[in-house]
Amino acid sequence: MTDLAPGALTTTVADALRAGTRAPSPHNTQPWLFEVRGNEIDVLLDERRVLAVSDPDGREAVLSCGAAVLNIRLELARHRTACAVSILPERTRPELLATVRVGLGRGPAAEDARLADAIGARHTNRRPFVDTPVPSVVRHGLLRAARAEGARLVLLTEPAAFDAFAALLRRADHVQRQDPAFLAELQAWSHHGERRDGVPLTAGGPRSLEGTALALREYVGAAGRVAREFERQPLVAVLTSPGDTRRDAVRAGQALQRVLLTVTAHGLQASFLAQPLEIPSTREELRTMLGGTDHPQAALRIGYGHPGAQTPRRELHEVVRGLDGER
Ligand SMILES: Cc1cc2nc3c(=O)[nH]c(=O)nc-3n(C[C@H](O)[C@H](O)[C@H](O)COP(=O)(O)O)c2cc1C
């Protein structure tokens, strides 16, 4: 690759950055900024987009940026372009989460190029799934996806573990719903489709019937909807990391995204169950429940279902520093 003129992006880099923006993020805050210098892409945390109430230490925002890093890596692989990633390359700049060196490092794996095809189709699906169990070959694929990025995926297939998680989820969901500051934050990031960030009404699911096992987060507009029956046997998976530092979160974000894209590539759907991970005491309880060593980073509900709706993203000139004035 040749060096870029200031303000210009090659097609490969522009495609990689656009893929980066398709990463999931809490309330679709899109808490990333990118800077392109020659053959290097810096991925930065946009502190102004960290959710002050539900994510005060920015852990989920950093996970999201990690997910964006994986999308960038995979899209480069699709363009048959190698890359090398340094996580937190500058000790004095903790907001600089990763630098991707384009054209360096090992050649891209064919599997990564294939997984890139799932980036555009992946979305959070908050609708009911059908009661078809996830086959064990797919489950193993999900476990491998997490492991490939240095994380662990724990499938809560034992009834006791599932019930304990469901109880924790209900409790955390209740705590958040009683908190006016949490509700105000949720409201501020919900809308009717007029913005390129936040969660549009169309991405919300129906209300669940009384007695449904998993308490899904209700976005604005759900209260007025007809209640529907949800699947009886959802597959719940918790992604964990060996440590709980910012570096661990960047790596866990890449693992999360590899798991989600593997879900999509297998024709499955997923949604998040983040409530117990957003309250320190329930996150600690979950950690104990899982054996007390690794740190829970994200929880997912996975199953078969009809595709839901895509959410919008901001455009490149809004997230790439130097393309449209300084950010
Ligand atoms: C760390 C994290 C936590 C999330 N928590 C929830 C959640 O508890 N409930 C939910 O419905 N969606 C949750 N989401 C999904 C986001 O709302 C979603 O990624 C965002 O709106 C963008 O939509 P998309 O995933 O369909 O592209 C979470 C996403 C991330 C990355």
GROMACS .gro file of C-alpha atoms and ligand atoms in nm, residues 22 24-28 60 63-64 122-124 126 199 217 219 256 272-275 278 309 311 313, ligand 1:
model
   56
   22ARG     CA    1  -2.118  -0.176   1.176
   24PRO     CA    2  -2.265  -0.325   1.793
   25SER     CA    3  -2.256  -0.076   2.083
   26PRO     CA    4  -2.476  -0.015   2.389
   27HIS     CA    5  -2.779   0.197   2.286
   28ASN     CA    6  -2.605   0.228   1.946
   60GLU     CA    7  -1.894  -0.166   2.728
   63LEU     CA    8  -1.585  -0.370   2.409
   64SER     CA    9  -1.768  -0.203   2.120
  122ARG     CA   10  -2.553  -0.907   1.160
  123HIS     CA   11  -2.793  -0.715   1.379
  124THR     CA   12  -2.936  -0.739   1.728
  126ARG     CA   13  -3.500  -0.852   2.005
  199VAL     CA   14  -3.192   0.279   1.893
  217ARG     CA   15  -3.443  -0.466   2.798
  219TYR     CA   16  -3.675   0.021   2.470
  256LEU     CA   17  -1.765  -1.088   2.108
  272PHE     CA   18  -2.780  -0.897   2.438
  273LEU     CA   19  -2.869  -0.951   2.803
  274ALA     CA   20  -2.642  -0.684   2.949
  275GLN     CA   21  -2.832  -0.579   3.262
  278GLU     CA   22  -2.391  -0.327   3.409
  309ALA     CA   23  -3.432  -0.460   1.146
  311THR     CA   24  -2.997   0.011   1.285
  313ARG     CA   25  -2.475   0.426   1.153
  328LIG     C1   26  -2.181  -0.418   2.528
  328LIG     C2   27  -2.319  -0.412   2.468
  328LIG     C3   28  -2.431  -0.424   2.550
  328LIG     C4   29  -2.559  -0.423   2.493
  328LIG     N1   30  -2.667  -0.441   2.574
  328LIG     C5   31  -2.791  -0.454   2.520
  328LIG     C6   32  -2.904  -0.492   2.601
  328LIG     O1   33  -2.891  -0.514   2.722
  328LIG     N2   34  -3.024  -0.506   2.539
  328LIG     C7   35  -3.039  -0.489   2.405
  328LIG     O2   36  -3.149  -0.506   2.355
  328LIG     N3   37  -2.935  -0.454   2.326
  328LIG     C8   38  -2.812  -0.437   2.380
  328LIG     N4   39  -2.704  -0.411   2.299
  328LIG     C9   40  -2.723  -0.404   2.154
  328LIG    C10   41  -2.716  -0.261   2.104
  328LIG     O3   42  -2.830  -0.189   2.142
  328LIG    C11   43  -2.699  -0.267   1.950
  328LIG     O4   44  -2.575  -0.323   1.922
  328LIG    C12   45  -2.707  -0.131   1.884
  328LIG     O5   46  -2.834  -0.075   1.901
  328LIG    C13   47  -2.674  -0.140   1.736
  328LIG     O6   48  -2.763  -0.227   1.671
  328LIG     P1   49  -2.716  -0.359   1.595
  328LIG     O7   50  -2.649  -0.448   1.695
  328LIG     O8   51  -2.846  -0.417   1.546
  328LIG     O9   52  -2.624  -0.321   1.486
  328LIG    C14   53  -2.575  -0.408   2.353
  328LIG    C15   54  -2.461  -0.394   2.272
  328LIG    C16   55  -2.334  -0.397   2.328
  328LIG    C17   56  -2.214  -0.387   2.239
   0.00000   0.00000   0.00000
